PDB file of C-alpha atoms in Angstrom:
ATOM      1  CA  UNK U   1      50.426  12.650 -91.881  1.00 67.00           C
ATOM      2  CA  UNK U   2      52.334  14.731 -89.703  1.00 67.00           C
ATOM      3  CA  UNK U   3      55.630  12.766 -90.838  1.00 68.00           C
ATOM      4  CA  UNK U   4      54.852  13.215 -94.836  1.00 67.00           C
ATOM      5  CA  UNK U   5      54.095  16.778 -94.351  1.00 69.00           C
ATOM      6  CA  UNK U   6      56.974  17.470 -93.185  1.00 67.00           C
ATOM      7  CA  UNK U   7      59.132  15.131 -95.009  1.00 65.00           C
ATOM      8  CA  UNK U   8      56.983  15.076 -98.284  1.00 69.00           C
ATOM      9  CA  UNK U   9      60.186  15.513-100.353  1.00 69.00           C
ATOM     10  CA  UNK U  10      62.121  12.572 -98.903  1.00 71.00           C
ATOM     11  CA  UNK U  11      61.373   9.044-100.125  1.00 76.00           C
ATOM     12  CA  UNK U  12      63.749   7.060 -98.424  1.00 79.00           C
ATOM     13  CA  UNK U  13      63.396   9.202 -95.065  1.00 79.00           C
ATOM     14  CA  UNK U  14      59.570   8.084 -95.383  1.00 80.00           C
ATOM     15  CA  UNK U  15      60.229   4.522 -96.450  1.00 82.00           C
ATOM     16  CA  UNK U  16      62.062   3.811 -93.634  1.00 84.00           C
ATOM     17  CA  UNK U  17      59.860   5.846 -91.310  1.00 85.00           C
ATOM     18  CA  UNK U  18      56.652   3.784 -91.974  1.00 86.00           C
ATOM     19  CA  UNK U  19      59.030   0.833 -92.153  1.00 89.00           C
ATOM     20  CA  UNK U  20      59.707   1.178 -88.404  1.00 90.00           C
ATOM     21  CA  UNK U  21      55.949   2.854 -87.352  1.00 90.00           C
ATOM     22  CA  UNK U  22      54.626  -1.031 -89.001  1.00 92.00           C
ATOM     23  CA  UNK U  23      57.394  -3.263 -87.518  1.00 93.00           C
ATOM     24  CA  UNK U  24      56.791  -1.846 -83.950  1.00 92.00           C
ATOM     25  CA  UNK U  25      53.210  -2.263 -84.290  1.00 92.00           C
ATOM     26  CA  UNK U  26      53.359  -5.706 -85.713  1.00 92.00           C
ATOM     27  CA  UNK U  27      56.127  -6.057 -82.604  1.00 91.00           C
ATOM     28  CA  UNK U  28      53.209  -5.027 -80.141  1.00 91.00           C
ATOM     29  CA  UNK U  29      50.953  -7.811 -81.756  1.00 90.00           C
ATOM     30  CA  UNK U  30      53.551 -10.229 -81.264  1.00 88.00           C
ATOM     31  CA  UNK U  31      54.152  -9.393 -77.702  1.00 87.00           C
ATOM     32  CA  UNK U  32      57.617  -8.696 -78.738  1.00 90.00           C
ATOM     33  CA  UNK U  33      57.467  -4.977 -77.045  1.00 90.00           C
ATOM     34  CA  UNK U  34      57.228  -4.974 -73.372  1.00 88.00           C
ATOM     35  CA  UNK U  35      53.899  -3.704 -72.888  1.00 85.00           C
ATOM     36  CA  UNK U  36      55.020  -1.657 -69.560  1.00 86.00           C
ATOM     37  CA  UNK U  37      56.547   0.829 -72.225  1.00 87.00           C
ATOM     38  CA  UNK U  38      54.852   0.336 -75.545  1.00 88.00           C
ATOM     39  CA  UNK U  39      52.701   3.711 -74.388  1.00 89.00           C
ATOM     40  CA  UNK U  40      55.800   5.397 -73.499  1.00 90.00           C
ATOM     41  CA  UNK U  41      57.562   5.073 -76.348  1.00 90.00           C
ATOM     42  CA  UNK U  42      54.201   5.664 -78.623  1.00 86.00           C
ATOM     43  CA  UNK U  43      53.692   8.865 -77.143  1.00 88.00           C
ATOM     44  CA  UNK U  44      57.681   9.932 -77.977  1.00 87.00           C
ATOM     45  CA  UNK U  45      57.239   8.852 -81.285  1.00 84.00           C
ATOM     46  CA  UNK U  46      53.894  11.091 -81.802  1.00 82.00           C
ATOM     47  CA  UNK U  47      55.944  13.945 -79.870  1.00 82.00           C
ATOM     48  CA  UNK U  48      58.659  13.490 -82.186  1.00 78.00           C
ATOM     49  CA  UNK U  49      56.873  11.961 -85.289  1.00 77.00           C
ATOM     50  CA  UNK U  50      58.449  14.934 -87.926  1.00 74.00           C
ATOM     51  CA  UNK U  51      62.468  14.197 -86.638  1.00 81.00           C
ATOM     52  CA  UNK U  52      63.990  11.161 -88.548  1.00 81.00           C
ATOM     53  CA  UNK U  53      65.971  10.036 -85.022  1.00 86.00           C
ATOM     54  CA  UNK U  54      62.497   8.496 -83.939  1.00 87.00           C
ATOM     55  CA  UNK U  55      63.598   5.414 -86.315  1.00 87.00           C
ATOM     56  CA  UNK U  56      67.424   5.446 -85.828  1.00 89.00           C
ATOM     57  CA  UNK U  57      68.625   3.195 -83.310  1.00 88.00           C
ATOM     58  CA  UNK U  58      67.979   3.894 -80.089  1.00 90.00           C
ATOM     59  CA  UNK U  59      64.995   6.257 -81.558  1.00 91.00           C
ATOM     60  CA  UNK U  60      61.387   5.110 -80.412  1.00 91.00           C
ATOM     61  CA  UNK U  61      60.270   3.158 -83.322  1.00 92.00           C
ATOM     62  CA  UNK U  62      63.531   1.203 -83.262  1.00 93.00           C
ATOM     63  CA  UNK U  63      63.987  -2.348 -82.059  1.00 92.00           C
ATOM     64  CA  UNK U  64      66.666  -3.658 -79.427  1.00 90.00           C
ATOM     65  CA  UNK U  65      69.023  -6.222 -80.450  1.00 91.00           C
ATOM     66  CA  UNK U  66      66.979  -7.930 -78.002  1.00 91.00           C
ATOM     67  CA  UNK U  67      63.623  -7.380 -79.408  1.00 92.00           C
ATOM     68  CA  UNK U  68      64.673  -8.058 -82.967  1.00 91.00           C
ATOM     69  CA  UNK U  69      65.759 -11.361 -81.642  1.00 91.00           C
ATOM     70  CA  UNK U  70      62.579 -12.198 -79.725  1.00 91.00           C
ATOM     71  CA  UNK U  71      60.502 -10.947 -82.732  1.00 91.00           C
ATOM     72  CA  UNK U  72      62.131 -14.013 -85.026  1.00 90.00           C
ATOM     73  CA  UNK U  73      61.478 -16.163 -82.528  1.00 89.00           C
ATOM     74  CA  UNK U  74      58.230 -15.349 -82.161  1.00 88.00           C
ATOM     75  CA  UNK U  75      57.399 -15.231 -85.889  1.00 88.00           C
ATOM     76  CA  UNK U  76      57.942 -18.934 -85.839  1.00 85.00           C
ATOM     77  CA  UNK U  77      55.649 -19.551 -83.438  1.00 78.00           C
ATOM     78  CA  UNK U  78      52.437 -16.891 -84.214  1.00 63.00           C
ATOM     79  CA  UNK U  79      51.028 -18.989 -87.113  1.00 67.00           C
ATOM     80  CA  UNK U  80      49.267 -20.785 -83.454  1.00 75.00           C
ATOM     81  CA  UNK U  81      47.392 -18.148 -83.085  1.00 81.00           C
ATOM     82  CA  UNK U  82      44.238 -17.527 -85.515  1.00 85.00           C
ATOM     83  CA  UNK U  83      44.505 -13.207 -85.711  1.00 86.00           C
ATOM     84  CA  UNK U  84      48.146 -13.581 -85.713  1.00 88.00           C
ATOM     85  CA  UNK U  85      48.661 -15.864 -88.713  1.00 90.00           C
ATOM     86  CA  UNK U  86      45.679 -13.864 -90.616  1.00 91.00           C
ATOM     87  CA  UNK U  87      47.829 -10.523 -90.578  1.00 91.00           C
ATOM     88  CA  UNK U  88      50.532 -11.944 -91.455  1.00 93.00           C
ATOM     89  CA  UNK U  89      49.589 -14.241 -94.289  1.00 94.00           C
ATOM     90  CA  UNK U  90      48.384 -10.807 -95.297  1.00 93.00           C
ATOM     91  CA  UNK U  91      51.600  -8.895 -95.022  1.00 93.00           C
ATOM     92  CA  UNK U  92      53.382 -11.340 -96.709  1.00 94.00           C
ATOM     93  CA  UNK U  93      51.041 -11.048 -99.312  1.00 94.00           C
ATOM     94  CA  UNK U  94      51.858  -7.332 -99.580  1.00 92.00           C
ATOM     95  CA  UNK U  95      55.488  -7.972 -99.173  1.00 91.00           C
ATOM     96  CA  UNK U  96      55.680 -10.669-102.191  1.00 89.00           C
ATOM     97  CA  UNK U  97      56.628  -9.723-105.864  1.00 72.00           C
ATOM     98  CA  UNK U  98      52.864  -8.194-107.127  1.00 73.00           C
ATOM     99  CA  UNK U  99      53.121  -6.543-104.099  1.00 72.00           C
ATOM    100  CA  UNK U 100      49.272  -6.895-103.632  1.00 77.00           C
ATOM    101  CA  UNK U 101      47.155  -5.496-100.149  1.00 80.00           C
ATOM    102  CA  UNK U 102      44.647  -7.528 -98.995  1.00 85.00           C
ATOM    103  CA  UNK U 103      42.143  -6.097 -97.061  1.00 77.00           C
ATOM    104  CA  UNK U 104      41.116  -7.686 -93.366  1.00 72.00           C
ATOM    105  CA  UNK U 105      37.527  -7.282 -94.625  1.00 77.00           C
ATOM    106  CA  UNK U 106      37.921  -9.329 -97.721  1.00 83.00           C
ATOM    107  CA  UNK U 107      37.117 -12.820 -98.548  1.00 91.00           C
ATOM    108  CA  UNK U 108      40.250 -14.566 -97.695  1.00 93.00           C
ATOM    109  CA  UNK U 109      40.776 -17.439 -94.775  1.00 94.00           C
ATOM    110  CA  UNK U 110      44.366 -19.008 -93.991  1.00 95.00           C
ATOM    111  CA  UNK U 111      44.267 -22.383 -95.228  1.00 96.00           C
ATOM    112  CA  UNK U 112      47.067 -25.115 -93.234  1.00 97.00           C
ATOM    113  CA  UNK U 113      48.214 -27.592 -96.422  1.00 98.00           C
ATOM    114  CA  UNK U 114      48.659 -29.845 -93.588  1.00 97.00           C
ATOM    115  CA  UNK U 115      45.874 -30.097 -91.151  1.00 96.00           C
ATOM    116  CA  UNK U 116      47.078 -29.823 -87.960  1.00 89.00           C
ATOM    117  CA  UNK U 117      44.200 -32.490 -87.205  1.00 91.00           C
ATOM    118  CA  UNK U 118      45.849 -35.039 -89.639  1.00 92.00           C
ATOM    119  CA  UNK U 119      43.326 -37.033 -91.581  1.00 94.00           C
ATOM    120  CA  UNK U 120      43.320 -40.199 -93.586  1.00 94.00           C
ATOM    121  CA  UNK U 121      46.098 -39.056 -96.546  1.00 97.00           C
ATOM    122  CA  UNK U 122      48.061 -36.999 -94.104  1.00 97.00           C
ATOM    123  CA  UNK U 123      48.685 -39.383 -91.248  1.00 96.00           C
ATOM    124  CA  UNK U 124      50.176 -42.179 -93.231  1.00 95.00           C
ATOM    125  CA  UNK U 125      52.434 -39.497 -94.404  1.00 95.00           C
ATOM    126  CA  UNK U 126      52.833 -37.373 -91.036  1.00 96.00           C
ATOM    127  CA  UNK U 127      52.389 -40.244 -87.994  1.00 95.00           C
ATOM    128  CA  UNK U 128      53.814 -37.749 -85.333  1.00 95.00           C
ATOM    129  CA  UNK U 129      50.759 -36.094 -84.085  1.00 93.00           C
ATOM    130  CA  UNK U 130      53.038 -33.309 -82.374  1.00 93.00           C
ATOM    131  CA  UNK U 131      55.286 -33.076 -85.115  1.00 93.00           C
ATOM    132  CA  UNK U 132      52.554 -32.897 -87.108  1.00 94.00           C
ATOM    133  CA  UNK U 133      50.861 -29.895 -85.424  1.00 92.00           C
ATOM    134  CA  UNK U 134      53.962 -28.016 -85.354  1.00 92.00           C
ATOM    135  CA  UNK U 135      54.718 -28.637 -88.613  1.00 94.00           C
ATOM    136  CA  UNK U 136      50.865 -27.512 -89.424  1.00 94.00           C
ATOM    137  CA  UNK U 137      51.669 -24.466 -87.354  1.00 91.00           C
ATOM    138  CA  UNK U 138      54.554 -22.801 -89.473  1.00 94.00           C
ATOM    139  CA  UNK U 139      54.349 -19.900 -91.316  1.00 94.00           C
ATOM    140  CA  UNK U 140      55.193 -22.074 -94.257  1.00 96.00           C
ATOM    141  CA  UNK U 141      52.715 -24.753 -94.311  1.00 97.00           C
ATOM    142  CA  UNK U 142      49.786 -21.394 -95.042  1.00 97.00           C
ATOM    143  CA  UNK U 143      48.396 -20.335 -97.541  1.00 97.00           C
ATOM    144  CA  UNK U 144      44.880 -17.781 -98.181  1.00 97.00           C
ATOM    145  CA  UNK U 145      42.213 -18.770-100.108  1.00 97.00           C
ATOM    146  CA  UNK U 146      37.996 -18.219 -99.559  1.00 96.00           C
ATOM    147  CA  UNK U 147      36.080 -19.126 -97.359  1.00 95.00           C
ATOM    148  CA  UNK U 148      34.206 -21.334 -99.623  1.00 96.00           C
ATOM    149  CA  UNK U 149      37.418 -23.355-100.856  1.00 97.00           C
ATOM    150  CA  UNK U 150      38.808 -23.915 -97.427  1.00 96.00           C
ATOM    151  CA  UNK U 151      35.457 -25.663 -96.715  1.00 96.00           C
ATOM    152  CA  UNK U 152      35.986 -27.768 -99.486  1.00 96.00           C
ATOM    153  CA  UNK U 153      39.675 -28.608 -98.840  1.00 96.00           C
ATOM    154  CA  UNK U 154      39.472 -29.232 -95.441  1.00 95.00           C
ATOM    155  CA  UNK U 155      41.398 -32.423 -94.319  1.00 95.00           C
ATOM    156  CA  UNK U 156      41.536 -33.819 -98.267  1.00 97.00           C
ATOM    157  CA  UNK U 157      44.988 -35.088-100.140  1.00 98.00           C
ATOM    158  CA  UNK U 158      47.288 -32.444-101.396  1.00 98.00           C
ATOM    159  CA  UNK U 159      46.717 -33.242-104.705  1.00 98.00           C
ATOM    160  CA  UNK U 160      42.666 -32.763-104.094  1.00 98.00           C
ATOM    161  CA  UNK U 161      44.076 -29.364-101.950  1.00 98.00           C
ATOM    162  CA  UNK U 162      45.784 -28.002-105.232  1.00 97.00           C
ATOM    163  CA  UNK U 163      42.814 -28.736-107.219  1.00 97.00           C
ATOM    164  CA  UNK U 164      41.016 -26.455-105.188  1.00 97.00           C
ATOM    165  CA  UNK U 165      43.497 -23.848-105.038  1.00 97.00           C
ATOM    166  CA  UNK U 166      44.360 -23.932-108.213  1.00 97.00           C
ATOM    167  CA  UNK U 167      41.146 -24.337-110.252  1.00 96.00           C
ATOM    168  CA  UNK U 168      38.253 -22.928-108.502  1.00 94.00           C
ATOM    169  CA  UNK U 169      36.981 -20.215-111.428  1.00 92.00           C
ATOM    170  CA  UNK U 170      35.800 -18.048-109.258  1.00 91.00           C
ATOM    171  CA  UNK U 171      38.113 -17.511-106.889  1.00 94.00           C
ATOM    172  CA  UNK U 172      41.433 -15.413-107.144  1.00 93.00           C
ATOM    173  CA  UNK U 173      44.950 -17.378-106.697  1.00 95.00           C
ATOM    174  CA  UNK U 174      47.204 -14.820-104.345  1.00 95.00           C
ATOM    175  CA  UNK U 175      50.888 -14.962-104.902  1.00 95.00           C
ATOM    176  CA  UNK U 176      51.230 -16.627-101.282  1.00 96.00           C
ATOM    177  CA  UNK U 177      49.353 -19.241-102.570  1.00 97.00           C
ATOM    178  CA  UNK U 178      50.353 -19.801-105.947  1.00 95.00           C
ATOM    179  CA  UNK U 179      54.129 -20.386-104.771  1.00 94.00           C
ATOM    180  CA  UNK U 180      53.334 -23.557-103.755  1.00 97.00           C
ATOM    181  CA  UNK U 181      52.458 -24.334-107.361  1.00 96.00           C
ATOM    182  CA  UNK U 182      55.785 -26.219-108.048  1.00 96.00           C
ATOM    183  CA  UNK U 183      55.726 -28.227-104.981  1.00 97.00           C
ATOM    184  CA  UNK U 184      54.779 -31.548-106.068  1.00 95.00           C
ATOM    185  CA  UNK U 185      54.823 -33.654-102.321  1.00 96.00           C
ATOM    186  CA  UNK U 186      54.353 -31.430 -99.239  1.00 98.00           C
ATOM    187  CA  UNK U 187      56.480 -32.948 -97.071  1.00 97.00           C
ATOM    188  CA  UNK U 188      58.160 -31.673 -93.711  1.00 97.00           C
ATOM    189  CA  UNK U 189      60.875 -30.411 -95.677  1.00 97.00           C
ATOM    190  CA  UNK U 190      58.782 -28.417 -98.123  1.00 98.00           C
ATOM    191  CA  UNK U 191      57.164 -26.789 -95.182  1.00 97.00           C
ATOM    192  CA  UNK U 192      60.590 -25.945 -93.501  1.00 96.00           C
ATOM    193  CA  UNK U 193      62.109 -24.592 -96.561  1.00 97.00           C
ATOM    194  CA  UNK U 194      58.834 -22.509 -97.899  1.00 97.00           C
ATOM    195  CA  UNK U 195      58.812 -21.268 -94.301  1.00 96.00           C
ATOM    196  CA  UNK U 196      62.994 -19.800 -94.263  1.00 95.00           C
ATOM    197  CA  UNK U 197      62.167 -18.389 -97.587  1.00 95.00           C
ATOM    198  CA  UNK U 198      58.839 -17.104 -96.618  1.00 95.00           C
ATOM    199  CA  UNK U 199      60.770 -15.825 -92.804  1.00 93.00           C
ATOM    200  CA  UNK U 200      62.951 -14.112 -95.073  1.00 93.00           C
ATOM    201  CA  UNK U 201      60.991 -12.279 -96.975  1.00 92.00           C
ATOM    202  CA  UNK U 202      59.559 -10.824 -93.950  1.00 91.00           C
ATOM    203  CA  UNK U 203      63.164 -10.297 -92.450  1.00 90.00           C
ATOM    204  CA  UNK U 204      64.131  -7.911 -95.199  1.00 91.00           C
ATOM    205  CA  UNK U 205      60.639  -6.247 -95.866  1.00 90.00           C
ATOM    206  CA  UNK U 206      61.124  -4.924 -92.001  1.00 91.00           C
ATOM    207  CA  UNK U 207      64.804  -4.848 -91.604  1.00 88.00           C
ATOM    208  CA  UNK U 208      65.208  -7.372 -88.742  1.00 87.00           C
ATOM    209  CA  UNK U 209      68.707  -8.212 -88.921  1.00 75.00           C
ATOM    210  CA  UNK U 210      70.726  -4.680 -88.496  1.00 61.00           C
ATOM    211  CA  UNK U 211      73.707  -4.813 -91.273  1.00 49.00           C
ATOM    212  CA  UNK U 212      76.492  -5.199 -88.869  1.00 48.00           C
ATOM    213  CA  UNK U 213      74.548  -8.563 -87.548  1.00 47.00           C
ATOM    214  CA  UNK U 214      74.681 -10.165 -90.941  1.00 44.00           C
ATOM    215  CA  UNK U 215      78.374  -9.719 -91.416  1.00 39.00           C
TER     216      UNK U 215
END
């Protein structure tokens, strides 16, 4: 509030504000901020929340080469972890082209294409049980749906999966979901590719690759 009073007639200055304020939080979720300082450099940014330097580099808000790194990294690993994978599922909801935000509080689970428990269709087709879980695991192999539809996908054949997705009437299709729509075989390289494209997204949406790294 503090920041849009006092910068109310500055889009971009409060674009890239709240950019920053949401990647260091979603940084702290990840365990990508050192939690010895996250408090520290909270309280500078609230101290300094109306001066545009607090999401420069070097500012408060602003991630280390270091951290940027380590948040990547860890983005391809947090779909393990059930909170984790919910929020972002979410944000890349919000970050896709109907730019849609879910709410926490609304009917939506995160559905794995692949079950990371295999089943009678997918272990013919994934035999690796620990590729198969980390495959299952990527950002890329998720998508959100109900409650009541992941109950009836469970560990069934992707074609019975899309059915679900796809053609339950009373359900909403969400643009994370619905870009699986042209896959016809999930397969361990439709999971790898949806998940760089779907990494990317993210990437941009919070800036993680400063412009002199991408030369």
């Amino acid at each position: 509030m503090v920041f849009l009073t006092e910068h109310r007639g500055n889009a971009e200055q409060a674009l890239r504000f709240f950019q920053a304020l949401e990647r260091f939080v979603f940084g702290c979720e990840l365990s990508v901020i050192d939690n010895t300082v996250r408090e520290d450099r909270f309280s500078l940014a609230l101290e300094k929340v109306g001066d545009p330097a607090v999401y420069e580099p070097g500012g408060a808000l602003d991630l280390s080469d270091g951290e940027r790194n380590d948040f990547v990294f860890r983005l391809n690993r947090s779909a393990k972890i059930d909170r984790q994978r919910r929020m972002l599922m979410i944000r890349i909801e919000a970050a896709l082209g109907e730019r849609k935000v879910l709410s926490r509080r609304s009917d939506i689970t995160v559905e794995h294409v692949l079950p990371a428990g295999g089943g009678p269709y997918w272990d013919t087709r994934f035999p690796d049980r620990v590729l198969r879980q980390d495959a299952a695991n990527l950002l890329g192999n998720l998508v959100l749906i109900t409650r009541r539809q992941n109950q009836r996908a469970d560990n069934k054949s992707y074609p019975e999966k899309r059915d679900v997705y796809f053609n339950t009437k009373t359900a909403p299709i969400h643009a994370v979901t619905r870009d699986i729509e042209p896959i016809a075989e999930w397969s361990l390289d439709a999971i790898e590719g949806r998940h760089e494209e779907l990494m990317r997204i993210l990437g941009e949406d919070w800036d993680l690759v400063r412009v002199d790294q991408r030369r």
